[in-house]
PDB file of C-alpha atoms in Angstrom:
ATOM      1  CA  MET C 275       0.008  -0.049   0.076  1.00 77.00           C
ATOM      2  CA  ASN C 276       1.220   3.567  -1.154  1.00 85.00           C
ATOM      3  CA  LEU C 277       0.474   6.806   0.480  1.00 85.00           C
ATOM      4  CA  ARG C 278      -2.071   7.647  -2.339  1.00 88.00           C
ATOM      5  CA  ASP C 279      -4.059   4.399  -1.626  1.00 87.00           C
ATOM      6  CA  LEU C 280      -3.904   4.926   2.129  1.00 90.00           C
ATOM      7  CA  VAL C 281      -5.411   8.406   1.666  1.00 91.00           C
ATOM      8  CA  PHE C 282      -7.959   7.199  -0.627  1.00 90.00           C
ATOM      9  CA  ALA C 283      -9.102   4.746   1.547  1.00 89.00           C
ATOM     10  CA  TYR C 284      -9.071   6.835   4.549  1.00 93.00           C
ATOM     11  CA  PHE C 285     -11.190   9.306   3.016  1.00 94.00           C
ATOM     12  CA  GLN C 286     -13.976   7.028   1.847  1.00 92.00           C
ATOM     13  CA  HIS C 287     -14.713   5.441   5.362  1.00 93.00           C
ATOM     14  CA  TYR C 288     -17.908   6.531   6.614  1.00 94.00           C
ATOM     15  CA  THR C 289     -16.478   7.336  10.126  1.00 95.00           C
ATOM     16  CA  ILE C 290     -14.202  10.167   8.542  1.00 96.00           C
ATOM     17  CA  ILE C 291     -16.888  11.628   6.249  1.00 97.00           C
ATOM     18  CA  ALA C 292     -18.969  11.835   9.648  1.00 97.00           C
ATOM     19  CA  TYR C 293     -16.240  13.531  11.277  1.00 98.00           C
ATOM     20  CA  LEU C 294     -15.837  15.853   8.494  1.00 98.00           C
ATOM     21  CA  ALA C 295     -19.257  16.585   8.349  1.00 98.00           C
ATOM     22  CA  LEU C 296     -19.534  17.329  12.059  1.00 98.00           C
ATOM     23  CA  ALA C 297     -16.417  19.529  11.894  1.00 98.00           C
ATOM     24  CA  VAL C 298     -18.012  21.743   9.207  1.00 98.00           C
ATOM     25  CA  ALA C 299     -21.123  21.904  11.180  1.00 98.00           C
ATOM     26  CA  GLY C 300     -19.101  23.177  14.377  1.00 98.00           C
ATOM     27  CA  PHE C 301     -17.413  25.853  12.304  1.00 98.00           C
ATOM     28  CA  ALA C 302     -20.774  26.868  10.728  1.00 98.00           C
ATOM     29  CA  VAL C 303     -22.110  27.637  14.528  1.00 98.00           C
ATOM     30  CA  PHE C 304     -18.948  29.294  15.357  1.00 98.00           C
ATOM     31  CA  GLY C 305     -19.412  31.672  12.139  1.00 97.00           C
ATOM     32  CA  TRP C 306     -23.196  32.078  13.465  1.00 97.00           C
ATOM     33  CA  ASN C 307     -21.872  33.051  17.044  1.00 97.00           C
ATOM     34  CA  PRO C 308     -18.368  33.882  16.945  1.00 96.00           C
ATOM     35  CA  THR C 309     -15.904  34.840  19.591  1.00 95.00           C
ATOM     36  CA  GLY C 310     -13.216  37.452  19.546  1.00 94.00           C
ATOM     37  CA  LEU C 311     -10.020  36.604  17.644  1.00 96.00           C
ATOM     38  CA  TRP C 312      -7.755  36.148  20.576  1.00 97.00           C
ATOM     39  CA  ARG C 313     -10.038  34.142  22.236  1.00 96.00           C
ATOM     40  CA  ALA C 314     -10.575  32.073  19.297  1.00 97.00           C
ATOM     41  CA  ILE C 315      -6.880  31.539  19.054  1.00 97.00           C
ATOM     42  CA  ALA C 316      -6.759  30.469  22.514  1.00 98.00           C
ATOM     43  CA  ILE C 317      -9.740  28.245  22.293  1.00 98.00           C
ATOM     44  CA  VAL C 318      -8.020  26.356  19.283  1.00 97.00           C
ATOM     45  CA  ALA C 319      -4.750  26.098  21.208  1.00 97.00           C
ATOM     46  CA  ALA C 320      -6.612  25.015  24.672  1.00 97.00           C
ATOM     47  CA  ALA C 321      -8.527  22.320  22.602  1.00 96.00           C
ATOM     48  CA  THR C 322      -5.496  21.264  20.690  1.00 95.00           C
ATOM     49  CA  ALA C 323      -3.442  20.793  23.921  1.00 94.00           C
ATOM     50  CA  VAL C 324      -6.020  19.201  26.097  1.00 93.00           C
ATOM     51  CA  TYR C 325      -6.861  16.414  23.551  1.00 92.00           C
ATOM     52  CA  PRO C 326      -3.540  14.188  24.192  1.00 92.00           C
ATOM     53  CA  LEU C 327      -4.154  14.141  27.959  1.00 94.00           C
ATOM     54  CA  VAL C 328      -7.475  13.208  27.678  1.00 93.00           C
ATOM     55  CA  TRP C 329      -6.959  10.612  25.004  1.00 93.00           C
ATOM     56  CA  HIS C 330      -4.052   9.202  27.365  1.00 95.00           C
ATOM     57  CA  LEU C 331      -6.397   9.166  30.443  1.00 95.00           C
ATOM     58  CA  LEU C 332      -9.266   7.435  28.607  1.00 94.00           C
ATOM     59  CA  HIS C 333      -6.979   4.889  26.930  1.00 95.00           C
ATOM     60  CA  GLN C 334      -5.197   4.031  30.088  1.00 95.00           C
ATOM     61  CA  TYR C 335      -7.793   3.986  32.766  1.00 95.00           C
ATOM     62  CA  ILE C 336     -11.276   3.052  30.523  1.00 94.00           C
ATOM     63  CA  LEU C 337     -10.147   1.211  27.489  1.00 94.00           C
ATOM     64  CA  HIS C 338      -7.595  -0.663  29.436  1.00 95.00           C
ATOM     65  CA  GLY C 339      -9.372  -0.387  32.664  1.00 93.00           C
ATOM     66  CA  GLN C 340     -10.316  -3.755  34.674  1.00 92.00           C
ATOM     67  CA  TRP C 341     -13.794  -2.889  35.184  1.00 95.00           C
ATOM     68  CA  PRO C 342     -15.894  -2.114  32.016  1.00 95.00           C
ATOM     69  CA  TYR C 343     -16.215  -5.937  31.449  1.00 95.00           C
ATOM     70  CA  LYS C 344     -17.649  -6.175  34.843  1.00 96.00           C
ATOM     71  CA  PHE C 345     -21.042  -4.647  34.276  1.00 95.00           C
ATOM     72  CA  LYS C 346     -23.173  -6.469  31.631  1.00 95.00           C
ATOM     73  CA  LEU C 347     -24.344  -3.036  30.176  1.00 94.00           C
ATOM     74  CA  LEU C 348     -20.738  -2.106  29.406  1.00 94.00           C
ATOM     75  CA  ALA C 349     -19.367  -5.278  28.183  1.00 95.00           C
ATOM     76  CA  SER C 350     -20.461  -4.929  24.498  1.00 94.00           C
ATOM     77  CA  THR C 351     -19.167  -1.549  24.399  1.00 93.00           C
ATOM     78  CA  TRP C 352     -15.956  -2.161  25.812  1.00 94.00           C
ATOM     79  CA  LYS C 353     -15.623  -5.213  23.612  1.00 94.00           C
ATOM     80  CA  ARG C 354     -16.294  -3.025  20.483  1.00 91.00           C
ATOM     81  CA  ILE C 355     -14.047  -0.221  21.274  1.00 90.00           C
ATOM     82  CA  HIS C 356     -10.913  -1.677  22.449  1.00 93.00           C
ATOM     83  CA  TYR C 357     -11.075  -5.398  23.161  1.00 93.00           C
ATOM     84  CA  ASP C 358     -11.659  -6.495  19.704  1.00 92.00           C
ATOM     85  CA  HIS C 359      -9.000  -4.018  18.557  1.00 92.00           C
ATOM     86  CA  HIS C 360      -6.544  -5.852  20.785  1.00 93.00           C
ATOM     87  CA  GLN C 361      -7.669  -9.297  19.821  1.00 90.00           C
ATOM     88  CA  ASP C 362      -6.653  -8.585  16.215  1.00 88.00           C
ATOM     89  CA  PRO C 363      -4.981  -5.154  15.788  1.00 88.00           C
ATOM     90  CA  ASN C 364      -5.027  -5.211  12.176  1.00 84.00           C
ATOM     91  CA  HIS C 365      -8.881  -5.852  11.892  1.00 82.00           C
ATOM     92  CA  LEU C 366     -10.223  -3.313   9.697  1.00 79.00           C
ATOM     93  CA  GLU C 367     -13.526  -3.287  10.749  1.00 81.00           C
ATOM     94  CA  VAL C 368     -12.655  -2.060  14.386  1.00 86.00           C
ATOM     95  CA  LEU C 369      -9.871  -0.102  13.490  1.00 88.00           C
ATOM     96  CA  PHE C 370     -11.756   3.338  13.661  1.00 90.00           C
ATOM     97  CA  GLY C 371     -13.682   4.091  16.898  1.00 85.00           C
ATOM     98  CA  ALA C 372     -17.331   3.830  16.989  1.00 87.00           C
ATOM     99  CA  LEU C 373     -19.276   7.228  16.241  1.00 92.00           C
ATOM    100  CA  HIS C 374     -21.575   6.572  19.240  1.00 91.00           C
ATOM    101  CA  THR C 375     -18.725   6.670  21.632  1.00 91.00           C
ATOM    102  CA  THR C 376     -16.180   8.824  20.124  1.00 94.00           C
ATOM    103  CA  VAL C 377     -18.359  11.754  19.103  1.00 96.00           C
ATOM    104  CA  PRO C 378     -19.839  12.180  22.746  1.00 95.00           C
ATOM    105  CA  THR C 379     -16.598  11.923  24.347  1.00 94.00           C
ATOM    106  CA  ILE C 380     -14.945  14.339  21.927  1.00 96.00           C
ATOM    107  CA  PHE C 381     -17.857  16.889  22.895  1.00 97.00           C
ATOM    108  CA  ILE C 382     -17.308  16.591  26.509  1.00 96.00           C
ATOM    109  CA  ALA C 383     -13.455  16.762  26.546  1.00 95.00           C
ATOM    110  CA  THR C 384     -13.416  20.051  24.190  1.00 96.00           C
ATOM    111  CA  ALA C 385     -16.788  21.990  24.377  1.00 97.00           C
ATOM    112  CA  PRO C 386     -16.703  23.187  27.777  1.00 96.00           C
ATOM    113  CA  VAL C 387     -13.112  24.468  27.263  1.00 96.00           C
ATOM    114  CA  GLY C 388     -14.326  26.559  24.414  1.00 97.00           C
ATOM    115  CA  ALA C 389     -17.244  27.947  26.266  1.00 97.00           C
ATOM    116  CA  LEU C 390     -15.138  28.706  29.228  1.00 97.00           C
ATOM    117  CA  ILE C 391     -12.768  30.624  27.309  1.00 97.00           C
ATOM    118  CA  ALA C 392     -15.226  32.504  25.127  1.00 96.00           C
ATOM    119  CA  GLU C 393     -16.910  35.915  26.392  1.00 95.00           C
ATOM    120  CA  ASP C 394     -20.485  36.052  27.585  1.00 94.00           C
ATOM    121  CA  GLY C 395     -23.020  35.804  24.768  1.00 94.00           C
ATOM    122  CA  HIS C 396     -20.598  33.853  22.475  1.00 96.00           C
ATOM    123  CA  ARG C 397     -20.056  30.539  24.620  1.00 96.00           C
ATOM    124  CA  ILE C 398     -22.190  28.477  22.134  1.00 97.00           C
ATOM    125  CA  GLY C 399     -19.950  29.592  19.244  1.00 97.00           C
ATOM    126  CA  GLY C 400     -16.815  29.045  21.541  1.00 97.00           C
ATOM    127  CA  ALA C 401     -18.043  25.471  22.375  1.00 98.00           C
ATOM    128  CA  ALA C 402     -18.477  24.684  18.681  1.00 98.00           C
ATOM    129  CA  LEU C 403     -15.195  25.948  17.835  1.00 98.00           C
ATOM    130  CA  ALA C 404     -13.337  23.822  20.307  1.00 98.00           C
ATOM    131  CA  PHE C 405     -15.489  20.778  19.374  1.00 98.00           C
ATOM    132  CA  SER C 406     -14.476  21.106  15.638  1.00 98.00           C
ATOM    133  CA  ILE C 407     -10.901  21.250  16.541  1.00 97.00           C
ATOM    134  CA  GLY C 408     -11.137  18.029  18.762  1.00 97.00           C
ATOM    135  CA  ILE C 409     -13.094  16.551  15.669  1.00 97.00           C
ATOM    136  CA  LEU C 410     -10.288  17.455  13.347  1.00 97.00           C
ATOM    137  CA  THR C 411      -7.544  16.219  16.000  1.00 96.00           C
ATOM    138  CA  THR C 412      -9.459  12.948  15.817  1.00 96.00           C
ATOM    139  CA  CYS C 413      -9.297  12.659  12.078  1.00 96.00           C
ATOM    140  CA  TYR C 414      -5.443  13.190  12.534  1.00 96.00           C
ATOM    141  CA  TYR C 415      -5.222  10.569  15.257  1.00 95.00           C
ATOM    142  CA  GLU C 416      -7.105   8.055  13.015  1.00 95.00           C
ATOM    143  CA  PHE C 417      -4.997   8.703   9.994  1.00 95.00           C
ATOM    144  CA  MET C 418      -2.047   8.013  12.166  1.00 95.00           C
ATOM    145  CA  HIS C 419      -3.624   4.968  13.489  1.00 94.00           C
ATOM    146  CA  CYS C 420      -4.240   3.666   9.977  1.00 93.00           C
ATOM    147  CA  ILE C 421      -0.523   4.254   9.373  1.00 93.00           C
ATOM    148  CA  GLN C 422       0.262   2.159  12.352  1.00 93.00           C
ATOM    149  CA  HIS C 423      -1.926  -0.872  11.353  1.00 91.00           C
ATOM    150  CA  LEU C 424      -2.146  -1.089   7.816  1.00 88.00           C
ATOM    151  CA  ALA C 425       0.535  -2.388   5.425  1.00 84.00           C
ATOM    152  CA  PHE C 426       2.187   0.984   4.883  1.00 85.00           C
ATOM    153  CA  LYS C 427       5.875   1.835   5.713  1.00 88.00           C
ATOM    154  CA  PRO C 428       6.276   5.334   6.494  1.00 90.00           C
ATOM    155  CA  LYS C 429       9.643   7.057   5.265  1.00 90.00           C
ATOM    156  CA  TRP C 430       9.665   9.774   7.961  1.00 91.00           C
ATOM    157  CA  LYS C 431      11.727   8.889  11.007  1.00 94.00           C
ATOM    158  CA  TRP C 432       9.202  10.614  13.225  1.00 94.00           C
ATOM    159  CA  VAL C 433       6.192   8.380  12.014  1.00 94.00           C
ATOM    160  CA  GLN C 434       8.507   5.427  12.120  1.00 94.00           C
ATOM    161  CA  HIS C 435       9.081   6.176  15.744  1.00 95.00           C
ATOM    162  CA  MET C 436       5.438   6.562  16.311  1.00 95.00           C
ATOM    163  CA  LYS C 437       4.519   3.314  14.750  1.00 95.00           C
ATOM    164  CA  GLN C 438       7.215   1.377  16.469  1.00 95.00           C
ATOM    165  CA  ARG C 439       5.809   2.563  19.915  1.00 96.00           C
ATOM    166  CA  HIS C 440       2.071   1.817  19.121  1.00 96.00           C
ATOM    167  CA  ASN C 441       3.161  -1.740  17.748  1.00 94.00           C
ATOM    168  CA  GLU C 442       4.707  -2.319  21.071  1.00 96.00           C
ATOM    169  CA  HIS C 443       1.856  -1.473  22.822  1.00 96.00           C
ATOM    170  CA  HIS C 444      -0.096  -4.007  20.598  1.00 94.00           C
ATOM    171  CA  TYR C 445       2.490  -6.745  20.643  1.00 93.00           C
ATOM    172  CA  VAL C 446       4.854  -6.691  23.242  1.00 94.00           C
ATOM    173  CA  ASP C 447       2.998  -4.922  26.380  1.00 95.00           C
ATOM    174  CA  GLU C 448      -0.396  -3.240  26.539  1.00 95.00           C
ATOM    175  CA  ASP C 449       0.517  -1.428  29.816  1.00 96.00           C
ATOM    176  CA  GLY C 450       2.476   1.437  28.217  1.00 96.00           C
ATOM    177  CA  ASN C 451       2.637   3.681  25.183  1.00 96.00           C
ATOM    178  CA  PHE C 452      -0.902   4.909  25.332  1.00 96.00           C
ATOM    179  CA  GLY C 453      -0.347   7.851  23.057  1.00 93.00           C
ATOM    180  CA  ILE C 454      -1.267   7.671  19.355  1.00 90.00           C
ATOM    181  CA  THR C 455       0.545  10.522  17.504  1.00 89.00           C
ATOM    182  CA  ASN C 456       2.856  11.351  20.559  1.00 89.00           C
ATOM    183  CA  TYR C 457       4.056   9.914  23.719  1.00 95.00           C
ATOM    184  CA  PHE C 458       4.724  13.197  25.935  1.00 94.00           C
ATOM    185  CA  TRP C 459       2.177  12.126  28.481  1.00 95.00           C
ATOM    186  CA  ASP C 460       3.650   8.633  28.542  1.00 97.00           C
ATOM    187  CA  HIS C 461       6.914  10.097  29.348  1.00 97.00           C
ATOM    188  CA  VAL C 462       5.371  12.570  32.113  1.00 96.00           C
ATOM    189  CA  LEU C 463       3.174   9.574  33.596  1.00 96.00           C
ATOM    190  CA  GLY C 464       5.842   7.093  33.271  1.00 96.00           C
ATOM    191  CA  THR C 465       3.932   4.763  30.995  1.00 97.00           C
ATOM    192  CA  TYR C 466       6.664   5.080  27.865  1.00 97.00           C
ATOM    193  CA  TYR C 467       8.960   2.360  26.988  1.00 96.00           C
ATOM    194  CA  GLU C 468      10.856   0.666  24.212  1.00 95.00           C
ATOM    195  CA  LYS C 469      10.877  -2.873  23.444  1.00 93.00           C
ATOM    196  CA  LYS C 470      14.388  -3.467  24.976  1.00 93.00           C
ATOM    197  CA  ASP C 471      12.814  -2.044  28.107  1.00 93.00           C
ATOM    198  CA  ARG C 472      10.312  -5.024  28.360  1.00 91.00           C
ATOM    199  CA  PRO C 473      12.072  -8.186  26.665  1.00 85.00           C
ATOM    200  CA  GLY C 474       9.305 -10.580  27.604  1.00 87.00           C
ATOM    201  CA  ARG C 475       5.755 -10.398  25.963  1.00 89.00           C
ATOM    202  CA  SER C 476       2.951  -9.516  28.450  1.00 93.00           C
ATOM    203  CA  PRO C 477       0.520 -12.676  28.396  1.00 92.00           C
ATOM    204  CA  THR C 478      -2.499 -10.433  28.408  1.00 93.00           C
ATOM    205  CA  VAL C 479      -1.322  -8.113  25.601  1.00 92.00           C
ATOM    206  CA  PHE C 480      -4.201  -9.562  23.219  1.00 92.00           C
ATOM    207  CA  ASN C 481      -6.933  -9.980  25.695  1.00 92.00           C
ATOM    208  CA  LEU C 482      -6.257  -7.054  28.076  1.00 93.00           C
ATOM    209  CA  GLY C 483      -6.164  -9.060  31.118  1.00 93.00           C
ATOM    210  CA  TYR C 484      -9.930 -10.669  30.326  1.00 93.00           C
ATOM    211  CA  THR C 485      -8.777 -14.071  30.873  1.00 93.00           C
ATOM    212  CA  GLU C 486     -10.584 -17.524  30.857  1.00 92.00           C
ATOM    213  CA  GLU C 487     -10.335 -17.233  34.710  1.00 94.00           C
ATOM    214  CA  VAL C 488     -11.867 -13.898  34.677  1.00 95.00           C
ATOM    215  CA  ALA C 489     -14.613 -14.830  32.297  1.00 94.00           C
ATOM    216  CA  LYS C 490     -15.889 -17.524  34.800  1.00 94.00           C
ATOM    217  CA  LYS C 491     -17.170 -14.491  36.946  1.00 95.00           C
ATOM    218  CA  TYR C 492     -17.779 -12.053  34.061  1.00 96.00           C
ATOM    219  CA  PRO C 493     -18.684 -14.142  31.096  1.00 95.00           C
ATOM    220  CA  TRP C 494     -20.506 -11.519  28.966  1.00 96.00           C
ATOM    221  CA  VAL C 495     -17.558 -10.307  26.717  1.00 95.00           C
ATOM    222  CA  LYS C 496     -16.641 -14.205  26.182  1.00 93.00           C
ATOM    223  CA  ASP C 497     -20.271 -14.942  25.198  1.00 93.00           C
ATOM    224  CA  LEU C 498     -20.327 -12.249  22.612  1.00 93.00           C
ATOM    225  CA  SER C 499     -16.872 -13.042  21.276  1.00 87.00           C
ATOM    226  CA  GLY C 500     -17.411 -16.578  21.225  1.00 84.00           C
ATOM    227  CA  GLY C 501     -14.247 -17.388  23.341  1.00 81.00           C
ATOM    228  CA  ILE C 502     -10.953 -15.789  24.408  1.00 82.00           C
ATOM    229  CA  ALA C 503      -7.796 -15.552  22.545  1.00 76.00           C
ATOM    230  CA  SER C 504      -4.483 -14.811  24.045  1.00 69.00           C
ATOM    231  CA  ASP C 505      -2.098 -15.929  20.962  1.00 72.00           C
ATOM    232  CA  HIS C 506      -0.760 -13.869  18.231  1.00 72.00           C
ATOM    233  CA  PRO C 507      -3.341 -13.018  15.717  1.00 68.00           C
ATOM    234  CA  ARG C 508      -1.150 -14.445  12.771  1.00 67.00           C
ATOM    235  CA  ARG C 509      -0.654 -17.730  14.729  1.00 65.00           C
ATOM    236  CA  ARG C 510      -4.258 -17.953  15.481  1.00 65.00           C
ATOM    237  CA  ALA C 511      -5.159 -17.626  11.861  1.00 63.00           C
ATOM    238  CA  ILE C 512      -2.633 -20.161  10.707  1.00 68.00           C
ATOM    239  CA  ALA C 513      -3.947 -22.758  13.351  1.00 63.00           C
ATOM    240  CA  ASN C 514      -7.538 -21.946  12.087  1.00 62.00           C
ATOM    241  CA  ALA C 515      -6.181 -22.466   8.482  1.00 64.00           C
ATOM    242  CA  LYS C 516      -4.762 -25.832   9.245  1.00 63.00           C
ATOM    243  CA  LYS C 517      -8.034 -26.613  11.082  1.00 65.00           C
ATOM    244  CA  LEU C 518     -10.173 -25.918   8.082  1.00 64.00           C
ATOM    245  CA  ALA C 519      -7.852 -27.732   5.923  1.00 67.00           C
ATOM    246  CA  ALA C 520      -7.926 -30.869   8.041  1.00 67.00           C
ATOM    247  CA  GLN C 521     -11.859 -30.722   8.161  1.00 63.00           C
ATOM    248  CA  ALA C 522     -12.202 -30.467   4.574  1.00 65.00           C
ATOM    249  CA  GLU C 523      -9.779 -33.506   4.189  1.00 66.00           C
ATOM    250  CA  ALA C 524     -11.846 -35.528   6.446  1.00 65.00           C
ATOM    251  CA  PRO C 525     -14.376 -37.657   4.989  1.00 68.00           C
ATOM    252  CA  THR C 526     -18.084 -37.141   5.867  1.00 65.00           C
ATOM    253  CA  GLU C 527     -20.183 -39.752   7.562  1.00 67.00           C
ATOM    254  CA  GLU C 528     -21.970 -40.427   4.322  1.00 73.00           C
ATOM    255  CA  GLN C 529     -18.680 -41.025   2.786  1.00 65.00           C
ATOM    256  CA  ILE C 530     -17.553 -43.470   5.499  1.00 65.00           C
ATOM    257  CA  LEU C 531     -20.867 -45.487   5.325  1.00 67.00           C
ATOM    258  CA  ALA C 532     -20.556 -45.641   1.251  1.00 67.00           C
ATOM    259  CA  HIS C 533     -16.990 -46.841   1.716  1.00 56.00           C
ATOM    260  CA  ALA C 534     -17.980 -49.451   4.419  1.00 53.00           C
ATOM    261  CA  ALA C 535     -20.892 -50.452   2.234  1.00 54.00           C
ATOM    262  CA  GLU C 536     -18.732 -51.093  -0.774  1.00 52.00           C
ATOM    263  CA  ALA C 537     -16.282 -53.013   1.227  1.00 46.00           C
ATOM    264  CA  VAL C 538     -18.946 -55.449   2.230  1.00 44.00           C
ATOM    265  CA  GLY C 539     -20.949 -55.420  -0.883  1.00 44.00           C
ATOM    266  CA  MET C 540     -24.246 -54.020   0.441  1.00 42.00           C
ATOM    267  CA  ASP C 541     -26.585 -51.250  -0.307  1.00 43.00           C
ATOM    268  CA  THR C 542     -25.748 -48.163   2.001  1.00 36.00           C
ATOM    269  CA  GLU C 543     -29.569 -47.688   2.678  1.00 39.00           C
ATOM    270  CA  ALA C 544     -30.112 -51.120   3.811  1.00 37.00           C
TER     271      ALA C 544
END
């Protein structure tokens, strides 16, 4: 996959189309109820600055939290927004966030900041501007996330560094490198690492700690998933392919009966 193919596929995805439509709507609301220039600049700066911290905290304490799967009402949401992604990091259907979870989260994280900075009478516009910036930042995050998981080899060193740290999060140890486009807050909060720092692979890197033992008490994610996988997705795919091939080669019951009947010279229906 080259950069052109990646960009083309990215902008065709319904999630990105929805994000861009929401961003345009937010800018339209800001145009209808604009705040002053300097306050607008402050809103853009604040929304851009707060996003990485909010994402890091959500990623570490909610998406990787050991509590959402303990509630039946949250189990399916947690499964969709992150468990499935770690079960198979390159599975395209769950690569992008689910709109019904991402859009409210972006609004809650950014709109109050914009409303607080804007002057009285223009707080709706300020909130809309901050929300649009949050949406566009999400689009950037999602594009980089595609680079990290699709068959695209970036030429830029800083993107290679970003992709390597994220791959370590998925294939070495899930308890660290929670950033997507930068790892500033990982450095600050002590969760940054490189592969050499953690030579042994985490046994829960693909199931986020939701093990068979845990599923005995909290079975909902396992029931929805049809099981729990803890091995590398590629090895699982190879094992499944071998299993299907073996099943295809195995004779059916009818074939066994026909062969037996032919051996004894009798009608199979007798």
